[in-house]
Coordinates of C-alpha atoms in Angstrom, one line a residue:
M190 CA -14.7 -91.0 -28.2
K191 CA -15.4 -93.0 -25.1
K192 CA -13.6 -92.6 -21.9
N193 CA -10.5 -94.6 -22.7
I194 CA -9.6 -96.7 -25.6
E195 CA -7.1 -99.6 -25.2
I196 CA -4.9 -100.7 -28.2
R197 CA -2.5 -103.8 -28.4
W198 CA 0.1 -104.1 -31.1
H199 CA 1.7 -107.2 -32.3
G200 CA 4.7 -107.3 -34.6
R201 CA 8.3 -108.5 -35.0
G202 CA 11.1 -106.9 -33.7
G203 CA 12.5 -104.0 -36.3
Q204 CA 9.3 -103.5 -37.6
G205 CA 8.4 -100.5 -36.0
A206 CA 5.4 -101.6 -33.7
K207 CA 7.0 -100.1 -30.5
T208 CA 7.9 -96.8 -32.4
A209 CA 4.3 -96.7 -33.8
A210 CA 2.7 -97.1 -30.3
L211 CA 4.9 -94.6 -28.8
L212 CA 4.2 -91.9 -31.8
L213 CA 0.4 -92.6 -31.2
A214 CA 0.8 -91.8 -27.4
D215 CA 2.9 -88.7 -28.4
V216 CA 0.3 -87.4 -30.9
A217 CA -2.7 -88.1 -28.5
F218 CA -0.7 -86.2 -25.7
S219 CA 0.0 -83.4 -27.7
T220 CA -3.7 -83.1 -28.5
G221 CA -4.3 -82.9 -24.7
M222 CA -5.5 -86.5 -24.2
H223 CA -4.3 -88.7 -21.4
V224 CA -2.0 -91.5 -22.6
Q225 CA 0.1 -94.5 -22.1
G226 CA 2.5 -96.0 -24.6
F227 CA 4.8 -98.7 -23.8
P228 CA 6.4 -102.0 -25.1
E229 CA 6.4 -105.2 -23.4
Y230 CA 9.9 -106.3 -23.0
G231 CA 11.4 -109.8 -23.2
P232 CA 14.2 -111.4 -25.0
E233 CA 13.5 -109.2 -28.0
R234 CA 15.7 -109.5 -31.2
M235 CA 15.3 -108.7 -34.8
G236 CA 12.2 -110.8 -35.9
A237 CA 11.1 -111.8 -32.8
P238 CA 7.3 -111.3 -31.9
I239 CA 6.9 -108.1 -29.8
T240 CA 3.9 -106.6 -28.1
A241 CA 3.2 -102.8 -27.6
Y242 CA 0.1 -101.1 -25.9
N243 CA -1.6 -97.9 -26.0
R244 CA -4.2 -96.5 -23.5
I245 CA -5.9 -93.1 -24.8
G246 CA -8.6 -91.1 -23.5
D247 CA -10.0 -88.1 -22.0
E248 CA -10.2 -89.4 -18.5
P249 CA -7.0 -89.8 -16.4
I250 CA -5.5 -93.2 -16.8
R251 CA -4.9 -95.0 -13.2
V252 CA -4.2 -98.6 -14.6
H253 CA -0.4 -99.5 -14.9
S254 CA -0.5 -102.8 -16.6
N255 CA -0.4 -104.8 -19.9
I256 CA -3.7 -104.7 -21.8
Y257 CA -5.5 -107.9 -21.6
E258 CA -8.8 -107.1 -23.0
P259 CA -8.0 -104.5 -25.8
D260 CA -10.7 -102.6 -27.7
Y261 CA -8.5 -102.7 -31.0
V262 CA -5.6 -104.9 -32.0
V263 CA -3.1 -104.1 -34.7
V264 CA -1.2 -106.8 -36.3
V265 CA 1.9 -105.5 -38.1
D266 CA 3.0 -108.9 -39.5
E267 CA 0.3 -111.3 -40.4
T268 CA 2.6 -114.5 -39.8
L269 CA 2.0 -113.9 -36.2
L270 CA -1.5 -115.1 -36.9
H271 CA -0.2 -118.5 -37.1
S272 CA 1.7 -118.6 -33.7
V273 CA 0.2 -115.7 -31.6
D274 CA -3.4 -115.5 -30.3
V275 CA -3.8 -111.9 -31.5
T276 CA -7.4 -112.0 -30.7
N277 CA -7.1 -113.0 -27.0
G278 CA -9.4 -110.7 -25.0
L279 CA -10.1 -108.6 -27.9
K280 CA -13.6 -106.9 -27.5
K281 CA -16.1 -107.9 -30.0
E282 CA -17.2 -104.2 -30.1
G283 CA -13.7 -103.1 -31.3
G284 CA -11.6 -104.4 -34.0
I285 CA -8.5 -105.8 -35.6
V286 CA -6.3 -104.2 -38.4
I287 CA -4.1 -106.5 -40.2
N288 CA -1.2 -105.8 -42.6
T289 CA -2.0 -108.3 -45.3
T290 CA -2.4 -108.8 -48.9
K291 CA -5.1 -111.6 -48.2
S292 CA -8.8 -110.9 -48.2
K293 CA -10.9 -110.8 -45.1
E294 CA -12.4 -114.2 -46.0
E295 CA -8.7 -115.7 -46.2
I296 CA -8.1 -114.2 -42.7
V297 CA -11.2 -115.1 -40.8
P298 CA -10.2 -118.7 -40.3
L299 CA -6.7 -117.6 -38.5
L300 CA -8.7 -115.6 -35.9
K301 CA -9.9 -118.1 -33.6
G302 CA -13.6 -117.4 -33.8
Y303 CA -13.3 -113.5 -33.4
E304 CA -16.8 -112.1 -34.2
G305 CA -15.7 -108.4 -34.1
N306 CA -14.8 -106.0 -36.9
I307 CA -11.9 -107.0 -39.0
Y308 CA -10.1 -104.5 -41.3
I309 CA -7.1 -104.9 -43.7
I310 CA -4.5 -103.1 -45.3
D311 CA -1.3 -103.9 -47.6
A312 CA 1.2 -101.9 -45.7
H313 CA 3.8 -103.1 -47.6
K314 CA 2.4 -101.7 -50.9
V315 CA 1.7 -98.4 -49.1
S316 CA 5.2 -98.1 -47.8
M317 CA 6.7 -99.1 -51.2
A318 CA 4.7 -96.5 -53.0
T319 CA 5.4 -93.8 -50.5
L320 CA 8.7 -94.6 -49.0
G321 CA 10.3 -96.7 -51.6
K322 CA 11.4 -99.4 -48.7
Y323 CA 9.3 -101.4 -46.5
F324 CA 8.5 -99.6 -43.1
P325 CA 5.1 -100.8 -42.3
N326 CA 4.6 -98.7 -39.0
S327 CA 3.5 -95.3 -40.5
P328 CA 0.7 -97.1 -42.6
M329 CA -0.5 -99.2 -39.5
L330 CA -0.6 -96.1 -37.3
A331 CA -2.8 -94.3 -39.8
A332 CA -4.9 -97.5 -40.2
I333 CA -5.5 -97.7 -36.4
V334 CA -6.2 -94.0 -36.0
K335 CA -8.9 -94.4 -38.6
I336 CA -10.6 -97.4 -37.5
S337 CA -10.6 -96.5 -33.9
G338 CA -11.5 -92.9 -34.4
V339 CA -9.1 -92.0 -31.3
I340 CA -8.0 -88.8 -33.2
D341 CA -9.6 -86.9 -36.0
K342 CA -7.7 -87.3 -39.4
E343 CA -6.7 -83.8 -39.8
T344 CA -5.7 -83.2 -36.3
F345 CA -3.7 -86.5 -36.4
L346 CA -1.9 -85.5 -39.7
S347 CA -1.0 -82.2 -38.4
H348 CA 0.5 -83.3 -35.3
M349 CA 2.3 -86.2 -37.0
E350 CA 3.9 -83.7 -39.5
A351 CA 5.3 -81.8 -36.4
S352 CA 6.4 -84.8 -34.7
Y353 CA 8.2 -86.0 -37.9
M354 CA 9.6 -82.6 -38.4
H355 CA 11.1 -82.9 -34.9
K356 CA 12.2 -86.8 -35.3
F357 CA 13.6 -86.3 -38.6
A358 CA 15.2 -82.8 -38.4
K359 CA 18.5 -84.0 -39.8
K360 CA 16.8 -86.0 -42.6
P361 CA 13.9 -83.8 -43.8
E362 CA 13.8 -85.7 -47.1
V363 CA 12.0 -88.5 -45.3
I364 CA 9.1 -86.5 -43.9
E365 CA 7.3 -86.2 -47.3
G366 CA 7.2 -89.8 -48.1
N367 CA 6.0 -90.6 -44.1
M368 CA 3.3 -88.2 -44.4
N369 CA 2.3 -89.6 -48.0
A370 CA 2.3 -93.1 -46.4
L371 CA -0.2 -91.8 -43.7
K372 CA -2.4 -90.3 -46.2
M373 CA -2.7 -93.3 -48.3
A374 CA -3.1 -95.6 -45.3
F375 CA -6.1 -93.8 -44.6
E376 CA -7.5 -94.4 -47.9
E377 CA -6.3 -98.1 -48.1
V378 CA -7.7 -99.5 -45.0
N379 CA -10.9 -101.4 -45.4

């Protein structure tokens, strides 16, 4: 991994983008990396656009600001492509992962000329198949881990299982579904 990777998340309130960014920071921290995971607060409400951020790396992180030139962008809700410039500042060497049922060819015109790597995943399909409800954050979390290579897959999965066991101690029935969502997302993102 390079020194530090910066990730910007775009979602809507209630979709779990903030939670996914914080989970990624927790898991990376538990593997010994330096991390930041934080949301950008504004007048958030259910369904309103939100932004969250991650900085992860082997070197200490001395910057404490929003991320303006991310290596990677995660778009949890494809409708944001019409109203938010999700590729603003996105490095060509990085990539963008989008939750969509559309093909990459259909998505490209919505990315304002971005020429870097584009990845898609149908997080709705993954979450419905594994959780029975639409929770896109677990599939999107696994997708960004895969495309960025920020954490090795097996390390990520074992640390996520431990995190879920702690988080869902009073609801252990949801652990298996979330783990299956992560595993399926690793296979589905392309």
